[in-house]
Amino acid sequence: MSEPEQRSALADPTPSADDRVEAEISDQRLLRGARARREIARHAVDVASLEGLGGLSIGRLAGDLGLSKSGIATLFGTKEKLQLAVVASAGEAFLDEVVRPSRAAPRGVARLRALAERWITYAETPLFAGGCFWAANLADFDSRPGPVRDALLRHHADWLALIAGELRYAVDAGEIAEADADLVAFQLDAVFTAANIALRFGDGEAGAKVRRVLDGFLAPRD
């Protein structure tokens, strides 16, 4: 083979059969690892909704799921990274259960009512073993600076902004009277948190109370 032909062969980007097999094995391992991370994180969300993120440990999860501690440590690394993965898993589940379905309703009052109904279902069912994940963990981390607190705060801020945005839309559309949207969002969030606590203590009327409070805020403009 001439020197130009050798250079051409060496420069050929087409992977060999062995390379393709190795890539497929690597892809399968990555897929299994990602699936295992999702399943472990989702179980950990339930644990954290009951006992808080501070109660999570790799050893606890290994015992619950019949896995090795080294395997879970390989997937997550540190406890903080595990906690961050759990917050992300809880956030995605909350979006799927509450936020995304409500988008089918028109903006403004209808969407606010849809958000409230989806939240009531989320807390009453409940989606997580201990009820609202955010109510269970925000208070524990509000005075503990760091990435976990920041992740929890981002979710909470996004939730408040979502409610306030729909309130502003409802005001601008003439559906409800003028209101301080940020203040009302703050008040509604407090009602949701109180309802979650009431539900955990067996108050079967908590959802109805949320609806009554919401009705007061969403009274039509005179």
Short mmCIF file of C-alpha atoms in Angstrom, two decimals:
data_model
loop_
_atom_site.label_atom_id
_atom_site.label_comp_id
_atom_site.label_asym_id
_atom_site.label_seq_id
_atom_site.Cartn_x
_atom_site.Cartn_y
_atom_site.Cartn_z
CA MET A 1 0.00 0.00 0.00
CA SER A 2 1.41 3.40 -0.98
CA GLU A 3 1.97 6.09 1.62
CA PRO A 4 -1.08 8.18 0.46
CA GLU A 5 -3.25 5.05 0.64
CA GLN A 6 -1.96 4.33 4.15
CA ARG A 7 -2.84 7.85 5.28
CA SER A 8 -6.31 7.51 3.75
CA ALA A 9 -6.94 4.22 5.56
CA LEU A 10 -5.77 5.61 8.88
CA ALA A 11 -7.98 8.66 8.44
CA ASP A 12 -11.11 6.57 7.72
CA PRO A 13 -13.64 7.57 10.41
CA THR A 14 -15.82 4.46 9.93
CA PRO A 15 -15.77 2.53 13.23
CA SER A 16 -14.72 -1.10 13.20
CA ALA A 17 -17.03 -3.90 14.29
CA ASP A 18 -15.19 -4.08 17.62
CA ASP A 19 -15.60 -0.33 18.11
CA ARG A 20 -19.33 -0.58 17.46
CA VAL A 21 -19.72 -3.42 19.95
CA GLU A 22 -17.83 -1.47 22.61
CA ALA A 23 -19.97 1.62 21.95
CA GLU A 24 -23.17 -0.42 22.25
CA ILE A 25 -21.99 -1.94 25.53
CA SER A 26 -21.08 1.51 26.83
CA ASP A 27 -24.45 2.90 25.76
CA GLN A 28 -26.28 0.06 27.49
CA ARG A 29 -24.32 0.66 30.68
CA LEU A 30 -25.09 4.35 30.52
CA LEU A 31 -28.77 3.60 29.99
CA ARG A 32 -28.84 1.15 32.90
CA GLY A 33 -27.02 3.67 35.08
CA ALA A 34 -29.45 6.46 34.17
CA ARG A 35 -32.43 4.18 34.81
CA ALA A 36 -31.03 3.11 38.17
CA ARG A 37 -30.41 6.75 39.15
CA ARG A 38 -34.02 7.64 38.31
CA GLU A 39 -35.46 4.72 40.26
CA ILE A 40 -33.27 5.34 43.32
CA ALA A 41 -33.95 9.09 43.28
CA ARG A 42 -37.70 8.52 43.01
CA HIS A 43 -37.67 6.20 46.02
CA ALA A 44 -35.56 8.74 47.87
CA VAL A 45 -38.20 11.42 47.16
CA ASP A 46 -40.72 9.35 49.11
CA VAL A 47 -38.27 8.91 51.98
CA ALA A 48 -37.47 12.64 52.03
CA SER A 49 -41.16 13.56 51.96
CA LEU A 50 -41.53 11.58 55.18
CA GLU A 51 -38.23 12.22 56.95
CA GLY A 52 -36.65 15.17 55.14
CA LEU A 53 -33.65 15.36 52.86
CA GLY A 54 -31.40 15.40 55.91
CA GLY A 55 -32.58 11.88 56.75
CA LEU A 56 -31.34 10.45 53.48
CA SER A 57 -28.26 8.26 53.41
CA ILE A 58 -26.71 5.93 50.89
CA GLY A 59 -26.85 3.14 53.46
CA ARG A 60 -30.56 3.72 54.09
CA LEU A 61 -31.39 3.58 50.39
CA ALA A 62 -29.22 0.50 49.86
CA GLY A 63 -31.12 -1.29 52.62
CA ASP A 64 -34.52 -0.21 51.30
CA LEU A 65 -33.81 -1.24 47.72
CA GLY A 66 -31.59 -4.27 48.27
CA LEU A 67 -28.64 -2.63 46.52
CA SER A 68 -25.01 -2.26 47.47
CA LYS A 69 -23.84 0.95 49.08
CA SER A 70 -20.90 1.06 46.70
CA GLY A 71 -23.24 0.83 43.71
CA ILE A 72 -25.35 3.76 44.90
CA ALA A 73 -22.23 5.73 45.81
CA THR A 74 -20.91 5.19 42.29
CA LEU A 75 -24.13 6.56 40.80
CA PHE A 76 -24.42 9.64 43.03
CA GLY A 77 -21.07 10.27 44.66
CA THR A 78 -21.75 12.45 47.68
CA LYS A 79 -24.80 12.85 49.91
CA GLU A 80 -25.23 16.39 48.61
CA LYS A 81 -25.32 15.17 45.01
CA LEU A 82 -27.86 12.55 46.05
CA GLN A 83 -30.00 15.26 47.66
CA LEU A 84 -29.78 17.41 44.52
CA ALA A 85 -30.85 14.45 42.38
CA VAL A 86 -33.80 13.90 44.71
CA VAL A 87 -34.87 17.55 44.47
CA ALA A 88 -34.68 17.31 40.67
CA SER A 89 -36.74 14.11 40.67
CA ALA A 90 -39.38 15.66 42.93
CA GLY A 91 -39.50 18.73 40.71
CA GLU A 92 -40.04 16.73 37.55
CA ALA A 93 -42.78 14.65 39.20
CA PHE A 94 -44.48 17.83 40.43
CA LEU A 95 -44.38 19.33 36.94
CA ASP A 96 -45.91 16.16 35.48
CA GLU A 97 -48.63 15.95 38.13
CA VAL A 98 -49.58 19.59 38.70
CA VAL A 99 -48.13 22.11 36.28
CA ARG A 100 -48.15 20.48 32.85
CA PRO A 101 -51.75 19.16 32.98
CA SER A 102 -53.01 22.60 34.04
CA ARG A 103 -51.70 24.11 30.80
CA ALA A 104 -54.69 22.62 29.00
CA ALA A 105 -56.86 25.26 30.72
CA PRO A 106 -57.04 28.82 29.32
CA ARG A 107 -54.76 31.32 31.00
CA GLY A 108 -56.02 33.37 33.93
CA VAL A 109 -58.78 32.24 36.28
CA ALA A 110 -59.37 28.91 34.56
CA ARG A 111 -55.71 27.96 34.78
CA LEU A 112 -55.44 29.08 38.39
CA ARG A 113 -58.37 26.84 39.27
CA ALA A 114 -56.76 23.99 37.32
CA LEU A 115 -53.49 24.48 39.19
CA ALA A 116 -55.33 24.43 42.51
CA GLU A 117 -57.26 21.29 41.62
CA ARG A 118 -54.14 19.51 40.44
CA TRP A 119 -52.33 20.56 43.62
CA ILE A 120 -55.19 19.28 45.80
CA THR A 121 -55.09 15.92 44.01
CA TYR A 122 -51.29 15.85 44.34
CA ALA A 123 -51.52 16.38 48.10
CA GLU A 124 -54.60 14.26 48.78
CA THR A 125 -53.55 11.15 46.82
CA PRO A 126 -50.66 11.80 47.78
CA LEU A 127 -48.10 11.67 44.98
CA PHE A 128 -45.28 11.32 47.52
CA ALA A 129 -45.52 9.07 50.58
CA GLY A 130 -45.30 11.94 53.05
CA GLY A 131 -47.41 14.44 51.16
CA CYS A 132 -45.96 17.61 49.67
CA PHE A 133 -42.21 17.19 49.25
CA TRP A 134 -41.62 20.95 49.27
CA ALA A 135 -43.55 21.58 52.47
CA ALA A 136 -41.54 18.80 54.11
CA ASN A 137 -38.14 20.19 53.12
CA LEU A 138 -38.17 23.95 52.57
CA ALA A 139 -38.27 24.75 56.28
CA ASP A 140 -35.33 22.41 56.97
CA PHE A 141 -33.08 24.17 54.49
CA ASP A 142 -34.22 27.80 54.68
CA SER A 143 -31.27 28.66 56.97
CA ARG A 144 -28.72 26.24 55.49
CA PRO A 145 -26.89 27.92 52.60
CA GLY A 146 -25.68 25.69 49.82
CA PRO A 147 -26.66 24.00 46.55
CA VAL A 148 -29.55 22.00 48.06
CA ARG A 149 -31.13 25.13 49.55
CA ASP A 150 -30.63 26.91 46.22
CA ALA A 151 -32.35 24.09 44.31
CA LEU A 152 -35.31 24.08 46.68
CA LEU A 153 -35.53 27.86 46.51
CA ARG A 154 -35.53 27.85 42.69
CA HIS A 155 -38.47 25.49 42.60
CA HIS A 156 -40.39 27.52 45.17
CA ALA A 157 -39.66 30.77 43.35
CA ASP A 158 -40.82 29.25 40.06
CA TRP A 159 -44.05 28.06 41.69
CA LEU A 160 -44.80 31.49 43.15
CA ALA A 161 -43.96 33.15 39.83
CA LEU A 162 -46.31 30.80 38.00
CA ILE A 163 -49.23 31.66 40.30
CA ALA A 164 -48.44 35.39 40.22
CA GLY A 165 -48.20 35.34 36.42
CA GLU A 166 -51.65 33.81 36.05
CA LEU A 167 -53.07 36.30 38.57
CA ARG A 168 -51.65 39.21 36.56
CA TYR A 169 -53.14 37.75 33.40
CA ALA A 170 -56.53 37.45 35.10
CA VAL A 171 -56.35 41.09 36.26
CA ASP A 172 -55.30 42.34 32.82
CA ALA A 173 -58.08 40.34 31.17
CA GLY A 174 -60.66 41.89 33.49
CA GLU A 175 -61.53 38.54 35.07
CA ILE A 176 -60.78 39.64 38.62
CA ALA A 177 -60.34 42.90 40.52
CA GLU A 178 -56.99 44.65 40.80
CA ALA A 179 -54.70 42.80 43.17
CA ASP A 180 -51.08 42.59 44.26
CA ALA A 181 -50.25 39.39 42.37
CA ASP A 182 -47.08 38.63 44.33
CA LEU A 183 -48.86 39.07 47.64
CA VAL A 184 -51.80 36.89 46.61
CA ALA A 185 -49.40 34.21 45.31
CA PHE A 186 -47.64 34.31 48.69
CA GLN A 187 -50.96 33.91 50.49
CA LEU A 188 -52.13 31.06 48.28
CA ASP A 189 -48.83 29.25 48.76
CA ALA A 190 -49.29 29.59 52.52
CA VAL A 191 -52.79 28.10 52.18
CA PHE A 192 -51.41 25.15 50.19
CA THR A 193 -48.80 24.51 52.87
CA ALA A 194 -51.43 24.70 55.63
CA ALA A 195 -53.66 22.34 53.66
CA ASN A 196 -50.84 19.82 53.31
CA ILE A 197 -50.33 19.82 57.09
CA ALA A 198 -54.08 19.48 57.66
CA LEU A 199 -54.25 16.54 55.24
CA ARG A 200 -51.41 14.77 57.03
CA PHE A 201 -53.42 15.11 60.25
CA GLY A 202 -56.49 13.62 58.59
CA ASP A 203 -58.52 16.75 57.79
CA GLY A 204 -60.70 15.54 54.93
CA GLU A 205 -62.01 19.07 54.37
CA ALA A 206 -58.63 20.62 53.60
CA GLY A 207 -59.17 20.53 49.84
CA ALA A 208 -62.57 22.20 50.15
CA LYS A 209 -61.01 24.94 52.31
CA VAL A 210 -58.40 25.61 49.63
CA ARG A 211 -61.17 26.02 47.05
CA ARG A 212 -63.07 28.45 49.29
CA VAL A 213 -59.97 30.59 49.83
CA LEU A 214 -59.25 30.57 46.10
CA ASP A 215 -62.83 31.61 45.34
CA GLY A 216 -62.31 34.68 47.51
CA PHE A 217 -59.25 35.75 45.55
CA LEU A 218 -60.80 35.02 42.17
CA ALA A 219 -64.07 36.89 42.67
CA PRO A 220 -65.16 38.51 39.38
CA ARG A 221 -64.60 42.22 38.89
CA ASP A 222 -67.73 44.28 39.68
#
